[in-house]
PDB file of C-alpha atoms in Angstrom:
ATOM      1  CA  GLU A   1      -8.065  18.290  -1.303  1.00  0.00           C
ATOM      2  CA  SER A   2      -4.944  19.693  -0.600  1.00  0.00           C
ATOM      3  CA  LEU A   3      -3.423  16.481   1.034  1.00  0.00           C
ATOM      4  CA  THR A   4      -5.055  14.044  -1.449  1.00  0.00           C
ATOM      5  CA  GLY A   5      -5.023  16.266  -4.776  1.00  0.00           C
ATOM      6  CA  MET A   6      -8.448  14.974  -5.597  1.00  0.00           C
ATOM      7  CA  PRO A   7     -11.702  16.096  -4.437  1.00  0.00           C
ATOM      8  CA  ILE A   8     -13.049  14.077  -0.835  1.00  0.00           C
ATOM      9  CA  GLU A   9     -15.953  12.090  -2.525  1.00  0.00           C
ATOM     10  CA  ASP A  10     -13.166  10.726  -5.104  1.00  0.00           C
ATOM     11  CA  PHE A  11     -10.785  10.119  -2.195  1.00  0.00           C
ATOM     12  CA  PHE A  12     -13.296   8.150  -0.515  1.00  0.00           C
ATOM     13  CA  VAL A  13     -14.685   6.188  -3.402  1.00  0.00           C
ATOM     14  CA  GLN A  14     -10.759   5.082  -3.820  1.00  0.00           C
ATOM     15  CA  VAL A  15     -10.377   4.018  -0.426  1.00  0.00           C
ATOM     16  CA  TYR A  16     -13.407   2.376  -0.420  1.00  0.00           C
ATOM     17  CA  LYS A  17     -12.673   0.163  -3.532  1.00  0.00           C
ATOM     18  CA  SER A  18      -9.348  -0.568  -2.055  1.00  0.00           C
ATOM     19  CA  GLY A  19     -11.088  -2.076   1.159  1.00  0.00           C
ATOM     20  CA  THR A  20     -12.817  -4.604  -1.357  1.00  0.00           C
ATOM     21  CA  THR A  21      -9.578  -7.032  -1.512  1.00  0.00           C
ATOM     22  CA  GLU A  22      -9.076  -6.684   2.566  1.00  0.00           C
ATOM     23  CA  PHE A  23     -13.075  -7.564   2.845  1.00  0.00           C
ATOM     24  CA  TYR A  24     -12.228 -11.006   0.780  1.00  0.00           C
ATOM     25  CA  ILE A  25      -9.179 -11.728   2.735  1.00  0.00           C
ATOM     26  CA  PHE A  26     -10.933 -11.278   6.110  1.00  0.00           C
ATOM     27  CA  TYR A  27     -13.886 -13.334   5.353  1.00  0.00           C
ATOM     28  CA  GLY A  28     -11.956 -16.216   3.761  1.00  0.00           C
ATOM     29  CA  LEU A  29     -10.004 -16.191   6.800  1.00  0.00           C
ATOM     30  CA  ALA A  30     -12.626 -16.193   8.880  1.00  0.00           C
ATOM     31  CA  PHE A  31     -14.913 -18.839   7.400  1.00  0.00           C
ATOM     32  CA  LEU A  32     -11.604 -20.927   7.425  1.00  0.00           C
ATOM     33  CA  TYR A  33     -11.099 -20.508  11.024  1.00  0.00           C
ATOM     34  CA  VAL A  34     -14.701 -21.523  11.874  1.00  0.00           C
ATOM     35  CA  GLY A  35     -14.626 -24.512   9.738  1.00  0.00           C
ATOM     36  CA  ILE A  36     -11.322 -25.782  11.290  1.00  0.00           C
ATOM     37  CA  SER A  37     -12.430 -24.743  14.705  1.00  0.00           C
ATOM     38  CA  ALA A  38     -15.794 -26.267  14.477  1.00  0.00           C
ATOM     39  CA  LEU A  39     -14.288 -29.662  13.367  1.00  0.00           C
ATOM     40  CA  CYS A  40     -11.994 -29.561  16.103  1.00  0.00           C
ATOM     41  CA  PHE A  41     -14.737 -29.119  18.482  1.00  0.00           C
ATOM     42  CA  LEU A  42     -16.819 -31.947  16.687  1.00  0.00           C
ATOM     43  CA  ARG A  43     -13.708 -34.161  16.801  1.00  0.00           C
ATOM     44  CA  ASP A  44     -13.297 -33.633  20.659  1.00  0.00           C
ATOM     45  CA  LEU A  45     -17.011 -34.052  21.422  1.00  0.00           C
ATOM     46  CA  PHE A  46     -16.707 -37.453  19.692  1.00  0.00           C
ATOM     47  CA  LYS A  47     -13.586 -38.370  21.366  1.00  0.00           C
ATOM     48  CA  GLY A  48     -15.316 -37.975  24.892  1.00  0.00           C
ATOM     49  CA  LYS A  49     -12.890 -35.033  25.937  1.00  0.00           C
ATOM     50  CA  VAL A  50     -16.140 -32.865  26.515  1.00  0.00           C
ATOM     51  CA  LYS A  51     -16.942 -34.073  30.109  1.00  0.00           C
ATOM     52  CA  SER A  52     -19.940 -31.941  30.778  1.00  0.00           C
ATOM     53  CA  PHE A  53     -23.178 -30.106  28.669  1.00  0.00           C
ATOM     54  CA  VAL A  54     -22.940 -27.513  31.291  1.00  0.00           C
ATOM     55  CA  SER A  55     -19.512 -26.714  30.634  1.00  0.00           C
ATOM     56  CA  VAL A  56     -20.573 -26.133  26.774  1.00  0.00           C
ATOM     57  CA  ILE A  57     -23.270 -24.184  27.658  1.00  0.00           C
ATOM     58  CA  ALA A  58     -21.121 -21.949  29.689  1.00  0.00           C
ATOM     59  CA  MET A  59     -18.443 -21.936  27.032  1.00  0.00           C
ATOM     60  CA  ALA A  60     -21.004 -20.787  24.578  1.00  0.00           C
ATOM     61  CA  ILE A  61     -22.103 -17.866  26.791  1.00  0.00           C
ATOM     62  CA  MET A  62     -18.650 -16.575  27.277  1.00  0.00           C
ATOM     63  CA  SER A  63     -18.079 -16.993  23.435  1.00  0.00           C
ATOM     64  CA  TRP A  64     -20.971 -14.915  22.632  1.00  0.00           C
ATOM     65  CA  ASN A  65     -19.802 -12.117  25.357  1.00  0.00           C
ATOM     66  CA  GLU A  66     -16.076 -12.440  23.847  1.00  0.00           C
ATOM     67  CA  GLY A  67     -17.649 -11.807  20.446  1.00  0.00           C
ATOM     68  CA  SER A  68     -19.076  -8.535  21.909  1.00  0.00           C
ATOM     69  CA  LEU A  69     -16.052  -7.420  23.610  1.00  0.00           C
ATOM     70  CA  PHE A  70     -13.936  -8.162  20.228  1.00  0.00           C
ATOM     71  CA  HIS A  71     -16.525  -6.050  18.298  1.00  0.00           C
ATOM     72  CA  LEU A  72     -16.555  -3.128  20.721  1.00  0.00           C
ATOM     73  CA  LEU A  73     -12.558  -2.932  20.508  1.00  0.00           C
ATOM     74  CA  SER A  74     -12.403  -3.095  16.843  1.00  0.00           C
ATOM     75  CA  HIS A  75     -15.269  -0.994  16.251  1.00  0.00           C
ATOM     76  CA  TYR A  76     -14.087   2.094  18.262  1.00  0.00           C
ATOM     77  CA  GLN A  77     -10.663   1.296  17.704  1.00  0.00           C
ATOM     78  CA  ASN A  78     -11.471   1.853  13.883  1.00  0.00           C
ATOM     79  CA  ASP A  79     -13.333   5.239  14.793  1.00  0.00           C
ATOM     80  CA  LEU A  80     -10.495   6.759  16.708  1.00  0.00           C
ATOM     81  CA  TYR A  81      -7.774   5.658  14.506  1.00  0.00           C
ATOM     82  CA  HIS A  82      -8.847   5.211  10.945  1.00  0.00           C
ATOM     83  CA  LEU A  83     -10.241   8.372   9.705  1.00  0.00           C
ATOM     84  CA  ASN A  84     -11.448   7.063   6.117  1.00  0.00           C
ATOM     85  CA  GLY A  85     -13.227   4.156   8.040  1.00  0.00           C
ATOM     86  CA  ASN A  86     -14.637   6.531  10.696  1.00  0.00           C
ATOM     87  CA  VAL A  87     -16.075   9.157   8.047  1.00  0.00           C
ATOM     88  CA  MET A  88     -17.123   6.611   5.462  1.00  0.00           C
ATOM     89  CA  HIS A  89     -18.929   4.640   8.429  1.00  0.00           C
ATOM     90  CA  HIS A  90     -20.578   7.361  10.567  1.00  0.00           C
ATOM     91  CA  SER A  91     -21.809   9.932   7.635  1.00  0.00           C
ATOM     92  CA  SER A  92     -23.938   9.766   4.909  1.00  0.00           C
ATOM     93  CA  PHE A  93     -21.087   9.012   2.704  1.00  0.00           C
ATOM     94  CA  SER A  94     -21.916   5.790   0.659  1.00  0.00           C
ATOM     95  CA  VAL A  95     -20.704   3.756  -2.420  1.00  0.00           C
ATOM     96  CA  GLY A  96     -23.689   1.774  -3.894  1.00  0.00           C
ATOM     97  CA  GLY A  97     -25.239   1.870  -0.296  1.00  0.00           C
ATOM     98  CA  ASP A  98     -22.591   0.587   1.417  1.00  0.00           C
ATOM     99  CA  ASN A  99     -20.262   2.582   4.073  1.00  0.00           C
ATOM    100  CA  ALA A 100     -17.643   0.646   5.086  1.00  0.00           C
ATOM    101  CA  ALA A 101     -19.614  -1.431   7.584  1.00  0.00           C
ATOM    102  CA  LEU A 102     -18.051  -5.100   6.725  1.00  0.00           C
ATOM    103  CA  VAL A 103     -20.881  -5.542   3.809  1.00  0.00           C
ATOM    104  CA  ASN A 104     -18.722  -5.319   0.686  1.00  0.00           C
ATOM    105  CA  THR A 105     -15.441  -3.770   1.666  1.00  0.00           C
ATOM    106  CA  LEU A 106     -13.420  -2.893   4.991  1.00  0.00           C
ATOM    107  CA  PRO A 107     -11.689   0.319   6.069  1.00  0.00           C
ATOM    108  CA  PRO A 108      -8.199   0.119   5.305  1.00  0.00           C
ATOM    109  CA  GLY A 109      -5.984  -1.568   7.733  1.00  0.00           C
ATOM    110  CA  LEU A 110      -8.803  -3.060   9.809  1.00  0.00           C
ATOM    111  CA  ILE A 111      -8.093  -6.417   9.172  1.00  0.00           C
ATOM    112  CA  ILE A 112      -4.601  -6.277  11.238  1.00  0.00           C
ATOM    113  CA  ASN A 113      -6.944  -4.707  14.068  1.00  0.00           C
ATOM    114  CA  PHE A 114      -9.340  -7.641  13.922  1.00  0.00           C
ATOM    115  CA  ILE A 115      -6.458  -9.847  14.086  1.00  0.00           C
ATOM    116  CA  MET A 116      -4.695  -8.150  16.999  1.00  0.00           C
ATOM    117  CA  ASN A 117      -8.000  -7.498  18.963  1.00  0.00           C
ATOM    118  CA  TYR A 118      -8.676 -11.536  18.584  1.00  0.00           C
ATOM    119  CA  PHE A 119      -5.438 -12.268  19.975  1.00  0.00           C
ATOM    120  CA  THR A 120      -5.958  -9.675  22.756  1.00  0.00           C
ATOM    121  CA  VAL A 121      -9.601 -11.192  23.611  1.00  0.00           C
ATOM    122  CA  TRP A 122      -8.105 -14.585  23.391  1.00  0.00           C
ATOM    123  CA  MET A 123      -5.494 -14.173  25.793  1.00  0.00           C
ATOM    124  CA  MET A 124      -7.600 -12.570  28.470  1.00  0.00           C
ATOM    125  CA  THR A 125      -9.852 -15.731  28.188  1.00  0.00           C
ATOM    126  CA  TYR A 126      -6.747 -17.873  28.177  1.00  0.00           C
ATOM    127  CA  VAL A 127      -5.783 -16.637  31.471  1.00  0.00           C
ATOM    128  CA  VAL A 128      -9.060 -17.077  33.281  1.00  0.00           C
ATOM    129  CA  PHE A 129      -9.166 -20.624  31.842  1.00  0.00           C
ATOM    130  CA  ASP A 130      -5.754 -21.230  33.001  1.00  0.00           C
ATOM    131  CA  TYR A 131      -6.582 -20.078  36.323  1.00  0.00           C
ATOM    132  CA  PHE A 132      -9.545 -22.484  36.974  1.00  0.00           C
ATOM    133  CA  LYS A 133      -7.967 -25.386  35.140  1.00  0.00           C
ATOM    134  CA  LEU A 134     -10.346 -25.637  32.288  1.00  0.00           C
ATOM    135  CA  ASP A 135      -9.863 -27.178  28.843  1.00  0.00           C
ATOM    136  CA  LYS A 136      -8.763 -24.079  26.762  1.00  0.00           C
ATOM    137  CA  TRP A 137      -8.380 -25.553  23.441  1.00  0.00           C
ATOM    138  CA  THR A 138     -11.928 -27.230  23.696  1.00  0.00           C
ATOM    139  CA  TYR A 139     -13.263 -23.784  24.275  1.00  0.00           C
ATOM    140  CA  LEU A 140     -11.014 -22.237  21.733  1.00  0.00           C
ATOM    141  CA  ASN A 141     -12.337 -24.418  19.103  1.00  0.00           C
ATOM    142  CA  LEU A 142     -16.230 -23.892  20.219  1.00  0.00           C
ATOM    143  CA  SER A 143     -15.461 -20.176  20.608  1.00  0.00           C
ATOM    144  CA  ALA A 144     -14.522 -19.492  16.856  1.00  0.00           C
ATOM    145  CA  PRO A 145     -18.065 -20.238  15.372  1.00  0.00           C
ATOM    146  CA  LEU A 146     -19.777 -18.402  18.256  1.00  0.00           C
ATOM    147  CA  MET A 147     -17.681 -15.200  18.366  1.00  0.00           C
ATOM    148  CA  ILE A 148     -17.727 -14.900  14.366  1.00  0.00           C
ATOM    149  CA  GLY A 149     -21.398 -15.532  14.502  1.00  0.00           C
ATOM    150  CA  LYS A 150     -21.869 -12.835  17.231  1.00  0.00           C
ATOM    151  CA  LEU A 151     -19.697 -10.408  14.919  1.00  0.00           C
ATOM    152  CA  LEU A 152     -21.684 -11.417  11.622  1.00  0.00           C
ATOM    153  CA  PHE A 153     -25.057 -10.761  13.764  1.00  0.00           C
ATOM    154  CA  GLN A 154     -23.693  -7.697  15.313  1.00  0.00           C
ATOM    155  CA  MET A 155     -22.359  -6.287  11.990  1.00  0.00           C
ATOM    156  CA  LYS A 156     -25.290  -7.537   9.633  1.00  0.00           C
ATOM    157  CA  ILE A 157     -28.276  -7.041  11.856  1.00  0.00           C
ATOM    158  CA  ILE A 158     -27.725  -5.104  15.168  1.00  0.00           C
ATOM    159  CA  HIS A 159     -25.259  -2.543  14.278  1.00  0.00           C
ATOM    160  CA  PRO A 160     -27.136  -1.247  10.983  1.00  0.00           C
ATOM    161  CA  TYR A 161     -30.449  -1.081  13.211  1.00  0.00           C
ATOM    162  CA  ILE A 162     -28.866   1.098  15.478  1.00  0.00           C
ATOM    163  CA  HIS A 163     -27.518   3.451  12.982  1.00  0.00           C
ATOM    164  CA  THR A 164     -30.979   3.771  10.883  1.00  0.00           C
ATOM    165  CA  GLN A 165     -33.003   3.531  13.547  1.00  0.00           C
ATOM    166  CA  GLY A 166     -31.227   5.495  16.281  1.00  0.00           C
ATOM    167  CA  LYS A 167     -32.401   2.909  18.899  1.00  0.00           C
ATOM    168  CA  SER A 168     -31.797  -0.645  19.992  1.00  0.00           C
ATOM    169  CA  TRP A 169     -32.520  -3.494  18.016  1.00  0.00           C
ATOM    170  CA  TYR A 170     -33.383  -5.161  21.433  1.00  0.00           C
ATOM    171  CA  GLY A 171     -36.064  -2.974  22.346  1.00  0.00           C
ATOM    172  CA  PRO A 172     -36.627  -0.983  25.324  1.00  0.00           C
ATOM    173  CA  PHE A 173     -37.470  -3.718  27.847  1.00  0.00           C
ATOM    174  CA  VAL A 174     -34.693  -6.233  26.930  1.00  0.00           C
ATOM    175  CA  ALA A 175     -32.171  -3.618  25.608  1.00  0.00           C
ATOM    176  CA  LYS A 176     -31.229  -2.198  29.348  1.00  0.00           C
ATOM    177  CA  TYR A 177     -30.096  -5.703  30.280  1.00  0.00           C
ATOM    178  CA  ILE A 178     -27.933  -6.024  27.060  1.00  0.00           C
ATOM    179  CA  MET A 179     -24.480  -4.597  26.672  1.00  0.00           C
ATOM    180  CA  ASP A 180     -24.899  -3.811  22.924  1.00  0.00           C
ATOM    181  CA  GLU A 181     -27.477  -1.195  23.865  1.00  0.00           C
ATOM    182  CA  TYR A 182     -27.591   2.128  21.815  1.00  0.00           C
ATOM    183  CA  THR A 183     -26.584   5.177  23.879  1.00  0.00           C
TER     184      THR A 183
END
């Protein structure tokens, strides 16, 4: 309280409410990106630039894993560097049942981390595709809907389940083979 000049609960409510605008900006940009990328992928598909159905499946699997990597980078970066997001997200503190878990708000500054982590993950993928002389732009267009879909699946279903149930969403038989396992 000596740092903020107000009770800690009031400070977190103020931080929570300030993240609402960032939340809408993030979702607006994400869905705009997904829409444009999906249209570009369909354009490439119908123009005959996509030469192999097997390559599309491989790209989809890589996009799903890229989404996992992106989520892990962003989540742990938030936990380590954004005190408000960490305390709000990993404590019993909530505002209207939400705890800064991409439901109705974002921890402050997280959109910057998301953008930078996305570029980091995309650059790693770009190097791999360039090395193997694969079509990077078709992949970029396909990866957007799948990667953002994976992020939403992770944040809306898997992650809340882990926090409320204290165990993996996938179940004990499958969980040991999945990177998202709760430890």
